[in-house]
Every structure is written in structure tokens, then in C-alpha cells.
Short mmCIF file of C-alpha atoms and ligand atoms in Angstrom, two decimals:
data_model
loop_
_atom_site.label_atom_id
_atom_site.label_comp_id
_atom_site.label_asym_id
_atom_site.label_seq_id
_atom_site.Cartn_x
_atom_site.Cartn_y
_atom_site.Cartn_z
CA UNK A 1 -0.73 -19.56 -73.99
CA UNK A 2 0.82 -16.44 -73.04
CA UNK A 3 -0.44 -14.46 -69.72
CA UNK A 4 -1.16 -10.83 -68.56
CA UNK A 5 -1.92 -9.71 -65.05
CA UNK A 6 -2.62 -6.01 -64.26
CA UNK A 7 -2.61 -5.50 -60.16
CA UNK A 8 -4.34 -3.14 -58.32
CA UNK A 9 -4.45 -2.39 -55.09
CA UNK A 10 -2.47 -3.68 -52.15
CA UNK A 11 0.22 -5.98 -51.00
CA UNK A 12 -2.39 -9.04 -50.70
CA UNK A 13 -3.54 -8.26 -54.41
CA UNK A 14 -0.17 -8.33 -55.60
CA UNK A 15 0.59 -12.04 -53.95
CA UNK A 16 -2.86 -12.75 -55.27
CA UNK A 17 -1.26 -11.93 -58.59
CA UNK A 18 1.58 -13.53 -58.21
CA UNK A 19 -0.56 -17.19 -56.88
CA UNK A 20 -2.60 -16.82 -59.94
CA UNK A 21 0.64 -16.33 -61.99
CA UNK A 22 1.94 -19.66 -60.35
CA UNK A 23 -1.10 -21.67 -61.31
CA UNK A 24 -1.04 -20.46 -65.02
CA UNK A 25 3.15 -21.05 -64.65
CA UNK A 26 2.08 -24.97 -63.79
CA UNK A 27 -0.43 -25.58 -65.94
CA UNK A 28 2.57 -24.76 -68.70
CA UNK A 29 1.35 -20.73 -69.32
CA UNK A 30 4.24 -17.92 -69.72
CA UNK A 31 3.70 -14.62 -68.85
CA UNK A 32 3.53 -11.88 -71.79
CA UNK A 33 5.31 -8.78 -70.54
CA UNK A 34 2.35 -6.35 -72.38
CA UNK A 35 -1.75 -7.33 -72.64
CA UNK A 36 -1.46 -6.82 -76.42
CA UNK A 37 0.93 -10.15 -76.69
CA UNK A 38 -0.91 -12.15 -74.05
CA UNK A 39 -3.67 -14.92 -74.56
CA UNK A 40 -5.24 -14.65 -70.96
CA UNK A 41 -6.34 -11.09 -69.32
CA UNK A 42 -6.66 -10.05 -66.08
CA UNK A 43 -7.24 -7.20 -64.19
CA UNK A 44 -6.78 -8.22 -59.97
CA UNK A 45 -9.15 -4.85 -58.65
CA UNK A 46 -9.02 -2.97 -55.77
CA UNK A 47 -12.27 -0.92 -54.59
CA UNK A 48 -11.08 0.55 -51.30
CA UNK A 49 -11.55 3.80 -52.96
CA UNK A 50 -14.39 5.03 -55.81
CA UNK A 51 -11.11 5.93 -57.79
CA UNK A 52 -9.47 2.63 -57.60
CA UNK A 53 -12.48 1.10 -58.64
CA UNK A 54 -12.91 3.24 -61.23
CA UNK A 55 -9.60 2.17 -62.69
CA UNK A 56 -10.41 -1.00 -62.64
CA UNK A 57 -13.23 -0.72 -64.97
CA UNK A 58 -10.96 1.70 -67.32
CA UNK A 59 -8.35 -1.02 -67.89
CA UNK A 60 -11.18 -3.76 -68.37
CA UNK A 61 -12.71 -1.95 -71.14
CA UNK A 62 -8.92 -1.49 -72.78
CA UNK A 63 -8.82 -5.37 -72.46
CA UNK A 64 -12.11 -5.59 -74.25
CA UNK A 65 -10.76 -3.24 -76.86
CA UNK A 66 -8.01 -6.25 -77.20
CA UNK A 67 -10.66 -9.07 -77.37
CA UNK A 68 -12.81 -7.64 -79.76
CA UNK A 69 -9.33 -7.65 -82.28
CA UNK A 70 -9.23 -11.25 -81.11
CA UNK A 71 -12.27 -13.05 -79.83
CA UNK A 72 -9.79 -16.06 -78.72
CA UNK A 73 -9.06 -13.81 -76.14
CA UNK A 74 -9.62 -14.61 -72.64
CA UNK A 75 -10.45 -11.83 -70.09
CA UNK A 76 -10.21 -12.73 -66.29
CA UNK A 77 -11.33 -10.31 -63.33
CA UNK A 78 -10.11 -11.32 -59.77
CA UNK A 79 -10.11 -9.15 -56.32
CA UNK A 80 -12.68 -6.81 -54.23
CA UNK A 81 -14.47 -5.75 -57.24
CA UNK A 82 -15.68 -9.37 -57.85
CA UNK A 83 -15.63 -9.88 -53.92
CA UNK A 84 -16.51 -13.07 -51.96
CA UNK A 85 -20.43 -13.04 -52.96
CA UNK A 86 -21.66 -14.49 -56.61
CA UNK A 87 -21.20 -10.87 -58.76
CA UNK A 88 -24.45 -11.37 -60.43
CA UNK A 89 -24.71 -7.64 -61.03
CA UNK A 90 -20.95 -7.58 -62.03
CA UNK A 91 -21.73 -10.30 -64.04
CA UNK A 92 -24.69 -8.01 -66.19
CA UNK A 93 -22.26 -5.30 -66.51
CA UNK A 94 -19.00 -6.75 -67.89
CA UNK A 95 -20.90 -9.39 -70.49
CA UNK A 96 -17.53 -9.85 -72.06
CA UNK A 97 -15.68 -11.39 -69.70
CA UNK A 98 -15.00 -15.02 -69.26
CA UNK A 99 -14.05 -15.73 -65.79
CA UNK A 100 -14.30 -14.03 -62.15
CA UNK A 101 -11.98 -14.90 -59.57
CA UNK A 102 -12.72 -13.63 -55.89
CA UNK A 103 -9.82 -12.53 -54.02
CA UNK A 104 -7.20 -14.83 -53.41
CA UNK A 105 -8.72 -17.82 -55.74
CA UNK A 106 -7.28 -18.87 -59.10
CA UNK A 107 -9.30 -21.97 -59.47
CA UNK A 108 -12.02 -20.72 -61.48
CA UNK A 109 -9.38 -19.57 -63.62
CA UNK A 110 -7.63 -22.91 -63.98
CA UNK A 111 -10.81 -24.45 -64.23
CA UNK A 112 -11.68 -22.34 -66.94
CA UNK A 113 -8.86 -22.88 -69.01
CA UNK A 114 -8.45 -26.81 -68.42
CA UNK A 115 -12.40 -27.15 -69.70
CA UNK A 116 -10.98 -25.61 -73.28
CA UNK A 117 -7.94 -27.87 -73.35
CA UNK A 118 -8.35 -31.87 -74.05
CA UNK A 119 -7.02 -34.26 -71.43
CA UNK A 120 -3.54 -35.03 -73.55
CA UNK A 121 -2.86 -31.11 -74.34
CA UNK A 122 -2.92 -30.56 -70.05
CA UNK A 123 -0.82 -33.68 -69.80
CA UNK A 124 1.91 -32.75 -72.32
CA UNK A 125 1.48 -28.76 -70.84
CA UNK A 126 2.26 -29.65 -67.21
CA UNK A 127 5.19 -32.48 -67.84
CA UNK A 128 6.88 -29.73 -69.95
CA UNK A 129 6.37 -27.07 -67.32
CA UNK A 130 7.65 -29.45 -65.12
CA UNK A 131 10.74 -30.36 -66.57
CA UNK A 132 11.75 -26.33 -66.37
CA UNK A 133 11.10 -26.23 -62.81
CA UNK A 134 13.71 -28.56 -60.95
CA UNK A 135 14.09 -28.35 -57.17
CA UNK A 136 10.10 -26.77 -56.86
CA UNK A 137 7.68 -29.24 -55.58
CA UNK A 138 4.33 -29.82 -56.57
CA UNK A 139 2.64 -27.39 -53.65
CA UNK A 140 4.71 -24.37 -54.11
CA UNK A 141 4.94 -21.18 -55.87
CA UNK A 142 6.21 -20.86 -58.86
CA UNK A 143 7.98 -17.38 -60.30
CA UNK A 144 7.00 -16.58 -63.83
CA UNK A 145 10.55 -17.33 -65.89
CA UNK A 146 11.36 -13.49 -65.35
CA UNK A 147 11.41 -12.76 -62.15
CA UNK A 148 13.24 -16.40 -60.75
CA UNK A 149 16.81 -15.10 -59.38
CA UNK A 150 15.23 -11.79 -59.97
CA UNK A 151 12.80 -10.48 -57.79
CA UNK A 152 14.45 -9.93 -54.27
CA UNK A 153 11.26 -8.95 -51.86
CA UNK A 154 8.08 -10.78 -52.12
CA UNK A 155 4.85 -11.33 -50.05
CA UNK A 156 3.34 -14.03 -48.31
CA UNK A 157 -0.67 -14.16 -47.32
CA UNK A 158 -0.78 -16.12 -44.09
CA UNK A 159 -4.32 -14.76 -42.90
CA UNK A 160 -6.91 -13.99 -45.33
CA UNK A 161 -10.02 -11.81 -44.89
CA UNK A 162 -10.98 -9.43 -41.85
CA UNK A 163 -13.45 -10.39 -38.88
CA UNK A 164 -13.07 -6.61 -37.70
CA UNK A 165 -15.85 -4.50 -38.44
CA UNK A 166 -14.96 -0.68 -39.10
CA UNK A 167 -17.54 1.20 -40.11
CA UNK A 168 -15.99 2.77 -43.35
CA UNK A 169 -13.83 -0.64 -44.29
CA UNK A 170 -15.38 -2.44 -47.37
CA UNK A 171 -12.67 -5.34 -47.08
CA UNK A 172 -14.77 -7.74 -44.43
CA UNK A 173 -17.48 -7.43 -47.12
CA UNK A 174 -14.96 -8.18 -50.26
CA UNK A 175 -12.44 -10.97 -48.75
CA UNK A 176 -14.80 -12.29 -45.72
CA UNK A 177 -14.36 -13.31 -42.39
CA UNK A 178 -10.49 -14.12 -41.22
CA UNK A 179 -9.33 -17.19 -42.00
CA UNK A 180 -5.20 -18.07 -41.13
CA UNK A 181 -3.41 -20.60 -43.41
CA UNK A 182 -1.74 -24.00 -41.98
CA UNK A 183 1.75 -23.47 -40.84
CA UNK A 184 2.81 -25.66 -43.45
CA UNK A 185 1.16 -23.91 -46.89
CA UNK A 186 3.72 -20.99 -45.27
CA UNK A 187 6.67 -22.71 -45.03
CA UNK A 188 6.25 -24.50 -48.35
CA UNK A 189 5.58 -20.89 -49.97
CA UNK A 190 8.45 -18.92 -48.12
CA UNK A 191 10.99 -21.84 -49.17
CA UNK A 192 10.16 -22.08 -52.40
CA UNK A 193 10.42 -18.10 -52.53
CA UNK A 194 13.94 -18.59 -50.98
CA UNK A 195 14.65 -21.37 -53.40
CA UNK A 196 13.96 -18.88 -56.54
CA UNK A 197 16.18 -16.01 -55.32
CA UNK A 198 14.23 -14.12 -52.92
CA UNK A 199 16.22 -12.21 -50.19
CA UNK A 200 13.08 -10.71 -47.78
CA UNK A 201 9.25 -11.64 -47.35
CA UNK A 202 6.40 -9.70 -45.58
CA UNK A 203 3.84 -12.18 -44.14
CA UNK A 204 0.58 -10.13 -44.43
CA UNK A 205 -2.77 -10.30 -43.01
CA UNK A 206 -5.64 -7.58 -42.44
CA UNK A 207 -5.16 -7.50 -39.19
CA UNK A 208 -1.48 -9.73 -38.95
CA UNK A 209 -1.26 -10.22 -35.34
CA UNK A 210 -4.75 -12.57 -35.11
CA UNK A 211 -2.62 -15.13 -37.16
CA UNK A 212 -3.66 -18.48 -35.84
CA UNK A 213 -7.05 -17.01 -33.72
CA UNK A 214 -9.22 -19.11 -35.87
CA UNK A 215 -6.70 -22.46 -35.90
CA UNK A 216 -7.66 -24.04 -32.23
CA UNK A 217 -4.28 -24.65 -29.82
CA UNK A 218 -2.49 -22.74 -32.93
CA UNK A 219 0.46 -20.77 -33.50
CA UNK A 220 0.19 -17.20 -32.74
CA UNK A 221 2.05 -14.80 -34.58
CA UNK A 222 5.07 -14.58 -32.72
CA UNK A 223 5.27 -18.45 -32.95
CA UNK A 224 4.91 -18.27 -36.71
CA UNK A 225 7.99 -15.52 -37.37
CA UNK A 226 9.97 -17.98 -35.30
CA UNK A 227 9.19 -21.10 -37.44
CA UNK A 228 9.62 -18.54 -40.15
CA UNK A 229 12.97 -17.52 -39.10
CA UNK A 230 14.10 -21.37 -38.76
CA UNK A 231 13.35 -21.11 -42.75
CA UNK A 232 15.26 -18.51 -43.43
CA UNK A 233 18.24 -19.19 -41.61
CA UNK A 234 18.14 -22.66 -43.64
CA UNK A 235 17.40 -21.26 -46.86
CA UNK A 236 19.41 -17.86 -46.91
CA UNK A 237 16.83 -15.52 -46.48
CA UNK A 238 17.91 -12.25 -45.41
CA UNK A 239 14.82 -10.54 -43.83
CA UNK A 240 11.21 -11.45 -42.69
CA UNK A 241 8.62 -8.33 -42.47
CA UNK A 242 4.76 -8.02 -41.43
CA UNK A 243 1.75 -6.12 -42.06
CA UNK A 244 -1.04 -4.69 -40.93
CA UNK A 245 -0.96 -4.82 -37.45
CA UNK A 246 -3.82 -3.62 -35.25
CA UNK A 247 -3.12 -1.50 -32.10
CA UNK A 248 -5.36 -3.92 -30.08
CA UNK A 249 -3.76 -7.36 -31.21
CA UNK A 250 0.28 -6.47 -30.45
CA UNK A 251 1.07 -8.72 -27.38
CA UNK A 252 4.19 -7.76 -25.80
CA UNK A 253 5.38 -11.75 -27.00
CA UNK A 254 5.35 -10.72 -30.65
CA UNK A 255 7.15 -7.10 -29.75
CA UNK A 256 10.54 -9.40 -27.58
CA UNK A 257 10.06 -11.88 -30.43
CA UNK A 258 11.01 -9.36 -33.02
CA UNK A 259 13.63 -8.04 -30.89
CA UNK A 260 14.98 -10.90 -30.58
CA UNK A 261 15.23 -12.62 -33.89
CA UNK A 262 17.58 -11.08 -35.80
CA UNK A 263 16.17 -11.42 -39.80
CA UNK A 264 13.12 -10.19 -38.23
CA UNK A 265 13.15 -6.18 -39.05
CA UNK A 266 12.55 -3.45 -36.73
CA UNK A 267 9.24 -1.89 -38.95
CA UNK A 268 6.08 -2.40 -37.77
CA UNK A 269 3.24 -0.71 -39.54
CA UNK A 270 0.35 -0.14 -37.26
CA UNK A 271 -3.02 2.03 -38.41
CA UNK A 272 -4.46 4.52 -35.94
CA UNK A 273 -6.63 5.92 -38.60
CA UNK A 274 -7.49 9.17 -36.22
CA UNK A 275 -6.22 11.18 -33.43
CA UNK A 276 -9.85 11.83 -31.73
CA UNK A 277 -11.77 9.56 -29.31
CA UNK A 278 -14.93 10.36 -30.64
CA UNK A 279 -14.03 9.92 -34.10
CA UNK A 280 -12.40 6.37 -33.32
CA UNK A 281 -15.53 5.55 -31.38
CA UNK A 282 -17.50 6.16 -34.75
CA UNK A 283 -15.19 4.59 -36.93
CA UNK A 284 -14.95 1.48 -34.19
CA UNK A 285 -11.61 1.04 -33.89
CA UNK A 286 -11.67 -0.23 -30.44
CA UNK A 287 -9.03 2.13 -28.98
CA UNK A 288 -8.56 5.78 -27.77
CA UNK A 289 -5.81 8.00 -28.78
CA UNK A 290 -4.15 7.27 -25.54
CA UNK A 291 -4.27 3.61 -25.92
CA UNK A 292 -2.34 4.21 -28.91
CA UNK A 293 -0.12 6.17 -27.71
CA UNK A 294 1.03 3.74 -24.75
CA UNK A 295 1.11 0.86 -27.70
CA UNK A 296 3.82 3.50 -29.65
CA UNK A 297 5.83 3.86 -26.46
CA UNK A 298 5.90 0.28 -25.91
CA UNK A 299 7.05 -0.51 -29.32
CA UNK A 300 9.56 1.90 -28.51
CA UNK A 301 10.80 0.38 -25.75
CA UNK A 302 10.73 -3.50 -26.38
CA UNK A 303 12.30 -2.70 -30.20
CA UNK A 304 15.66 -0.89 -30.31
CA UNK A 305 15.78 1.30 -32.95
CA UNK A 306 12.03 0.32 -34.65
CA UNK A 307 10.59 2.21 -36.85
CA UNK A 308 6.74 2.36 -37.11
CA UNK A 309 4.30 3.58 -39.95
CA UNK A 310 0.71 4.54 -39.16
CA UNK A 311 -2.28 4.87 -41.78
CA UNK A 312 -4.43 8.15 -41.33
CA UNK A 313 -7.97 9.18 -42.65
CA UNK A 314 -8.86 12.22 -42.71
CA UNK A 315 -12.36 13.84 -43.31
CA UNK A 316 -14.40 10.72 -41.88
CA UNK A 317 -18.55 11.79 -41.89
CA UNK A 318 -18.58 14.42 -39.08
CA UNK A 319 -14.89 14.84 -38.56
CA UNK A 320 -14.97 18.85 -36.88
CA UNK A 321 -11.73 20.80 -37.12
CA UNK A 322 -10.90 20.33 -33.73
CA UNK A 323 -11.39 16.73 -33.96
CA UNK A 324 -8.95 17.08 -37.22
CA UNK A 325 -6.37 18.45 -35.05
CA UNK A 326 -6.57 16.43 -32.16
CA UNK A 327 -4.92 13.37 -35.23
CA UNK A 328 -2.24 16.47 -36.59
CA UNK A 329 -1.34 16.86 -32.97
CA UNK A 330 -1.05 13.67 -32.32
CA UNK A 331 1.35 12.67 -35.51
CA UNK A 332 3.34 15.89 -34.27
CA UNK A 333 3.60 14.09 -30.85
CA UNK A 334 4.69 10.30 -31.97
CA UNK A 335 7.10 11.71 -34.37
CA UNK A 336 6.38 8.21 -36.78
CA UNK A 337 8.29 7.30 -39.41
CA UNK A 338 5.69 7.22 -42.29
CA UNK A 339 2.00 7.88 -42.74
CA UNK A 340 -0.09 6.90 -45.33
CA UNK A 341 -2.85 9.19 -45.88
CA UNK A 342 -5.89 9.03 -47.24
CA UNK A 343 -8.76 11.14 -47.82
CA UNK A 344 -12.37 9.34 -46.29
CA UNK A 345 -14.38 7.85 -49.56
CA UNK A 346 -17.84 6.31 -48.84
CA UNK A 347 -18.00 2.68 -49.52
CA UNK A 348 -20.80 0.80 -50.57
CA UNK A 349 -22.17 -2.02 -47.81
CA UNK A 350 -20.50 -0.06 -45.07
CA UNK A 351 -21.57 1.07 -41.67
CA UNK A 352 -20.51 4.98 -42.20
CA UNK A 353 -21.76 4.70 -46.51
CA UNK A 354 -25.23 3.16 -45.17
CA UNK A 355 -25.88 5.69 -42.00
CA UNK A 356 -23.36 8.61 -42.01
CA UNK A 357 -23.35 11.83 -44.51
CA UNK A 358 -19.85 12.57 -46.21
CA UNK A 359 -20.30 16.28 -44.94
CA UNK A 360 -16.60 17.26 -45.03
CA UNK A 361 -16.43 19.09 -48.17
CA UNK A 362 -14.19 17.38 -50.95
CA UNK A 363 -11.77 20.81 -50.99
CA UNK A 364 -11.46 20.12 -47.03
CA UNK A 365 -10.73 16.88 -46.98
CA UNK A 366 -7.75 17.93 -49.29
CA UNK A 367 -6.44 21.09 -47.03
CA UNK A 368 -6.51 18.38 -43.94
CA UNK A 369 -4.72 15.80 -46.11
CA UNK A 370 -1.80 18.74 -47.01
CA UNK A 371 -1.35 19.73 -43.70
CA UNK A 372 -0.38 16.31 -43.07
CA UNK A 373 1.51 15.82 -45.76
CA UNK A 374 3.45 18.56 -44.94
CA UNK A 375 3.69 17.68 -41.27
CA UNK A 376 4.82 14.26 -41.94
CA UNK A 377 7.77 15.74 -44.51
CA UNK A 378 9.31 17.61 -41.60
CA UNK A 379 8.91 14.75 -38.77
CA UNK A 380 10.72 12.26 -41.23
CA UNK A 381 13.31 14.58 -42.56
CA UNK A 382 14.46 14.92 -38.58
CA UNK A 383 13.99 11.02 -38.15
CA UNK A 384 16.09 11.00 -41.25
CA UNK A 385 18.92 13.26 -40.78
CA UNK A 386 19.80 11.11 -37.45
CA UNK A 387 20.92 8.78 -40.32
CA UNK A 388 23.57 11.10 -41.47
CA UNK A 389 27.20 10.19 -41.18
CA UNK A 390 26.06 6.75 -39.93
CA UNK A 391 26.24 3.41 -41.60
CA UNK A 392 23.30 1.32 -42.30
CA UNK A 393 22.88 -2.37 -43.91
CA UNK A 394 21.30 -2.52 -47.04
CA UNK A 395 19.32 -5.21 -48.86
CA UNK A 396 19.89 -4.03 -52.82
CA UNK A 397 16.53 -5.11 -54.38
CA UNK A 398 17.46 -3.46 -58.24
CA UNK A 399 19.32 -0.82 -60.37
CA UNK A 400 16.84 2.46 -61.24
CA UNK A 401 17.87 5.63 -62.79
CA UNK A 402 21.29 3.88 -62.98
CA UNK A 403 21.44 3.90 -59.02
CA UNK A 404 20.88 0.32 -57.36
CA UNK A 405 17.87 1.39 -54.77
CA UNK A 406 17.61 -0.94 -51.77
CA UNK A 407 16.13 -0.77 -48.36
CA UNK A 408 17.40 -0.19 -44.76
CA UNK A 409 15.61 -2.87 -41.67
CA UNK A 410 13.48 0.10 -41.21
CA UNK A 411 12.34 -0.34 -44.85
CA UNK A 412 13.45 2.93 -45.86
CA UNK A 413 14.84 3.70 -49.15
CA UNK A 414 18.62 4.12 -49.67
CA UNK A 415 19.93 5.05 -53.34
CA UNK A 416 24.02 4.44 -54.11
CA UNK A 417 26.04 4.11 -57.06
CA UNK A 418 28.36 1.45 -57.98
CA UNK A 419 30.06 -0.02 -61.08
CA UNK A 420 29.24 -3.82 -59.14
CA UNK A 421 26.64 -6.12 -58.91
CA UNK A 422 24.85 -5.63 -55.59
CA UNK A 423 21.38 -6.99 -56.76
CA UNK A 424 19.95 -9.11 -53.87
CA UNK A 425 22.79 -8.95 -51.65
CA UNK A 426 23.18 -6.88 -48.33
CA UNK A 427 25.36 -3.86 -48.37
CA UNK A 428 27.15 -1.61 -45.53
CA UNK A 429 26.60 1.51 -46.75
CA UNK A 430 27.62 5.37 -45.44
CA UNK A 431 24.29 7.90 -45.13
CA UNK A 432 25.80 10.77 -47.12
CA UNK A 433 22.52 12.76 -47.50
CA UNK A 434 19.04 12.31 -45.89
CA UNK A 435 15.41 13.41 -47.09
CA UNK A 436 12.01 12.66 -46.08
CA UNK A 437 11.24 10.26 -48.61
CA UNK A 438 14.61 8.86 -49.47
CA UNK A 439 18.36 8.72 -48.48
CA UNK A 440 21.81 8.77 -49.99
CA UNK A 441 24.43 6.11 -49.26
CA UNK A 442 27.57 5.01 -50.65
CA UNK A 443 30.07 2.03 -49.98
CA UNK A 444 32.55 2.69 -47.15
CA UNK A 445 35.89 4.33 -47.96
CA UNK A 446 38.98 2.49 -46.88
CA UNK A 447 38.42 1.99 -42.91
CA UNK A 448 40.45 4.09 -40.68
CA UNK A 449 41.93 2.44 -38.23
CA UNK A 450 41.21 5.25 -35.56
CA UNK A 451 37.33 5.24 -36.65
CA UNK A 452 35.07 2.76 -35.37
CA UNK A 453 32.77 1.43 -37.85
CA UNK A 454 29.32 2.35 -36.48
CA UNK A 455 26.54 -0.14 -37.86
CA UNK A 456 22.84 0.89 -37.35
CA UNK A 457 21.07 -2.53 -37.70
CA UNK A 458 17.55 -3.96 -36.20
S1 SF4 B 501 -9.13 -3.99 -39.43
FE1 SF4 B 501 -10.72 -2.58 -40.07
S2 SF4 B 501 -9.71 -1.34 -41.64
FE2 SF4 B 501 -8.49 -3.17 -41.39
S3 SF4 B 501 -9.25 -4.62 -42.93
FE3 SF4 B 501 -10.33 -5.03 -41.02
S4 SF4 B 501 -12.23 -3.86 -41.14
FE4 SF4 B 501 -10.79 -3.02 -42.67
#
């Protein structure tokens, strides 16, 4: 049978995906590159925001366009929307599909499928799928046929769920309490990554930093990158990466650590959500502006030449101007390299959905999330610019617009042109222009002897 996935959402729906894609991969499946040639459907959802969610039920009902064409169809739905609780009430309202998958689980996907095959047909399946996967052992995870030796970046779960409680998060109620996989799931997934032609990984976790909090006399974070790092330099990975920090969980051991380890890249991306005590309070963070501020100038200090992205919401229930421009003030003060925005959306179950009033008006919200916008253009256009002239190593992750696009260790986005085949492999390349969402490179001219070659690494 041939497979579709459609993935929503974020970075840990998207190695959901790709697990799920594994399981079908081993049980002798091959992914269909459009839903209209695939036997198995699914849509992995993402409801952090009433318009995400809404997509999710838009592409369903295409999929049950497909099915009711072909009945043999079967239609899968995995992530948030289906959540960690049994979706009785999801259950009512999508009658045509087969299976539901909570985030991060395949099985009831596999199980599905092995109850419609007889014992021989899953026999002769999996000896054929193994016979086309060689060096992979039975544990790890296994690329659909397109991507092996293609896909250069790729993400690793290594703590699941969120034991934080912010009062407008819905994940906690989606993808449960935290829970930190063994050391050794990790390593098996990371090498066999490595082993199929991956270059970089980003371990990821809700809140990254608690890795090992829940494993007693465990590894911490800083102890995993290392173990990490002994895997890369054994298996030719270039780069290791890690997200979502949380300002209260970044020990000064994990900041020397990634100093220190040289595929570990200088990008951290840490949320302070809002620029106002009050508003933090409500929201229960657990820190004050200033406490965020000292983190950034730590970071700063400990990390030579980090860069470090920040997630903002703006228009949270009660949010007054002043409030609003206490968090514009203080993205004008850090100067960070990125922000990702987002305008406040009431979710259901949630602390601010269930007892706060959304009473910053929709057209507000937007004029807050502009002036951000805006902001942020000019603060990375100067971070930019200091680019300019210099020369920066770049992993080359594909070819678009017939430019190969690839990434500096501060995971921003260089473009250059060349007649050769740089796909996966790390490239010295010359700034030549700078913008806030992208830069320009090309390959060094002949050296001149008189010039020092200045390399801006981690
Ligand atoms: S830390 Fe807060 S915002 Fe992040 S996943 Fe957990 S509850 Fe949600």
C-alpha cells in the first residue's frame, strides 16, 4: 500500500510524521508523493491556533472527498486535534475515519493496518522491506525511499509533552505531562539519521532544557548534546541544534557546553512571550522582563557569536497599550535575531479561554503584531549587514529557484549560485548582500595572499 501524510503544525508534528512514516516504511508501505495515489491518509493536526485547527478539518474533508471515490481508502488523524484523551466527541464528528493516533503514537495505526492483513501477507511485507534497508537495525528510523541521501536536516523528539502550565498553552492538555526518552532510543534515532544522509538534527522538547527531569540520576541536557556530539563525530554529522528552551531551565552548564562543542550551533531559541511583568504574571511564565533580560546577556556572554530567537504574543486578555510597549521596547532593547509572532487566540481547556475575556480587539491585535513586524525587520537587517564582506560556513540543505539555499550556525538563510553539487555538504561562502530575512553568498574568489580569510563560525 501506498502512503500520504499531510503535517501541520510544528517541528514535533513533523518528526511525528516522519515516525509514523517509518512504521508504515517497515511494515513494507511506500509513500505516494500526492493523497490522490495513496492507499493510507493522514492528516498529523495542529490546534495551537482556531485557524490551524480549522485547516485541519478542511484537508480531512478533501480526504473524505478521496474515500468516498474509493471506500478501500484508509483515513488516519494523528496530533493535538485527537490529543492524549479518548476523542469521543472527535470521534462523532469525523464518522469516516478509520483510525486516531494521539501525538507522537503510530501504533494504532500499525495496529490498524496489520488487523486487515493475514499473518503470511505481514511476513512476506516486512522480509521484503527488509531486504531494501541494509545497514538500519530493527529499532531505528527509517526514511521513506525519497528522502534517504536526500533530506539533509531532520528532527529528533527527546522529551515529549509539557508539565508547564501557561495559562493560554493548549499543548499540556494535547501531548500531556513531560516525559524524556532513554538515552539510547536517541542515539539509535540520530545514527540511523546519520546513516541515511542527514548532515544536522534539532533535538526538541516543549520545554528542551528539562531533558532527563523525569529520568531519576539522569542525563541533563547538556549531558545529552555531549553523548550526542560523540555520535556525530562518529557518524559524520555536521551540526546538532535544540528547541524550545525556557528562560527558567538554561543552566549556565548547558550555555559552556554549547560553547564548547563545536557541531553544537550557536542558536538558541528561547520564548519570552511578553515584555510586561504583569502580563507574564497572568500568562505564568515564571519570570519578569528583567529576568529575561539577564538570561539574554548571559547567553551573550558564555556563547561567542550566538544568535537567539524569541516567540512573542501579542494581544493576551487585558494586554493595555502600555503593557504592549513595555514587549516593543523590550525587542528594541535585546536587538534578537528573530521573533516569531503571534497574535493571542483563545484555546479551549485553558486557564486564560476558561477565565479571561479576549478584549483586545481582532484589528488591534493586528496593528501590535505590525509594529513588530516592522521592528523586528530593522533590528535583523543591522544584525545582518554585520555579515557583509565576511565569510560564513554553510551547510547546503537543497537547490530552490535554481539557487542551492543552506543555512549559517546561526540558522540563518544564505542563497548562492553554483554550477556544482553542494547538496549536504558545508560551504565557505562570501556575504555579498544582507536582508532581514535572508542573505547573499557566493564561493570565495581566488585567495589573496595579502587577505586573511576571515571565518565567522559558532
Ligand atoms: S512551556 Fe508553556 S507555552 Fe511552552 S508548551 Fe509548555 S505550557 Fe505551552
Amino acid at each position: 500500500m501506498r502512503y500520504y501524510i499531510h503535517t501541520f503544525g510544528c517541528q514535533m508534528n513533523v518528526a511525528d510524521s516522519q515516525r509514523l512514516a517509518s512504521e508504515l516504511e517497515r511494515m513494507g508501505h511506500h509513500a505516494a508523493t500526492e493523497a490522490d495515489d495513496a492507499d493510507i491518509l493522514v492528516v498529523n493536526t495542529c490546534v495551537v491556533r482556531q485557524s490551524a485547527e480549522d485547516k485541519a478539518y478542511n484537508r480531512l474533508n478533501m480526504m473524505n472527498a478521496l474515500k468516498k471515490e474509493n471506500p478501500d481508502k484508509v483515513i488516519g488523524v494523528m496530533g493535538c486535534l485527537v490529543g492524549v484523551r479518548d476523542p469521543l466527541k472527535l470521534r462523532k464528528r469525523l464518522p469516516y475515519v478509520d483510525v486516531f493516533m494521539p501525538p507522537s503514537e503510530p501504533g494504532p495505526m500499525v495496529a490498524f493496518l496489520r488487523d486487515r492483513m493475514s499473518e503470511s501477507e505481514i511476513l512476506a511485507l516486512e522480509a521484503e522491506a527488509r531486504q531494501q534497508r541494509d545497514a538500519l537495525q530493527d529499532g531505528d528510523l527509517i526514511l521513506p525511499t525519497h528522502e534517504q541521501h536526500n533530506l539533509i536536516t531532520a528532527h529528533v523528539p527527546v522529551v515529549y509533552g509539557c508539565s508547564h502550565a501557561c495559562t493560554f498553552c493548549i499543548i499540556p492538555f494535547r501531548r500531556g505531562i513531560e516525559r524524556s526518552r532513554s538515552v539510547g532510543e536517541i542515539v539509535a534515532h540520530v545514527r540511523s539519521l546519520a546513516l541515511q544522509g542527514v548532515k544536522e538534527v534539532t533535538l526538541l522538547g516543549q520545554i528542551v532544557d528539562r531533558y532527563g527531569k523525569d529520568i531519576p540520576d539522569g542525563p541533563d541536557l547538556a549531558d545529552l548534546l555531549r553523548i550526542v556530539h560523540d555520535v556525530a563525530e562518529e557518524s559524520g554529522l555536521e551540526r546538532i541544534r535544540f528547541l524550545t528552551s525556557h528562560p527558567n531551565w538554561m543552566t549556565d552548564k548547558l550555555l559552556d557546553t554549547v560553547a564548547e562543542l563545536p557541531r553544537v550551533m550557536p542558536h538558541i531559541e528561547v520564548p519570552v512571550q511578553a515584555g510586561d511583568d504583569e502580563v507574564l504574571a497572568r500568562m505564568k511564565r515564571g519570570y519578569t522582563a528583567d529576568d529575561y533580560r539577564k538570561l539574554i546577556h548571559r547567553i551573550r556572554e558564555r556563547i561567542p557569536h550566538v544568535a537567539i530567537n524569541t516567540d512573542i504574543i501579542v494581544g493576551f486578555p487585558g494586554e493595555s497599550d502600555a503593557q504592549f510597549m513595555a514587549t516593543y521596547n523590550l525587542l528594541a532593547e535585546l536587538k534578537l535575531d528573530k521573533a516569531h509572532l503571534a497574535r493571542y487566540s483563545p484555546r479551549p481547556q485553558t486557564v486564560s479561554e476558561r477565565t479571561m475575556a479576549d478584549d483586545v480587539p481582532d484589528e488591534e491585535k493586528r496593528r501590535r503584531h505590525q509594529m513588530l513586524e516592522d521592528l523586528q525587520a530593522q533590528v535583523v537587517a543591522e544584525i545582518n549587514q554585520r555579515y557583509l564582506g565576511e565569510t560564513v560556513p554553510v551547510l547546503v540543505e537543497e537547490k530552490h529557484k535554481g539557487k542551492w539555499r543552506g543555512r549559517t550556525p546561526q540558522n540563518k538563510l544564505v542563497f548562492f549560485e553554483s554550477e556544482d553539487n553542494w547538496h549536504g555538504k558545508v560551504v565557505d561562502l562570501e556575504i555579498t548582500w544582507t536582508g532581514p530575512w535572508s542573505m547573499q553568498g557566493r564561493l570565495p574568489t581566488a585567495q589573496h595572499e595579502d587577505e586573511p580569510l576571515i571565518v565567522i563560525t559558532g
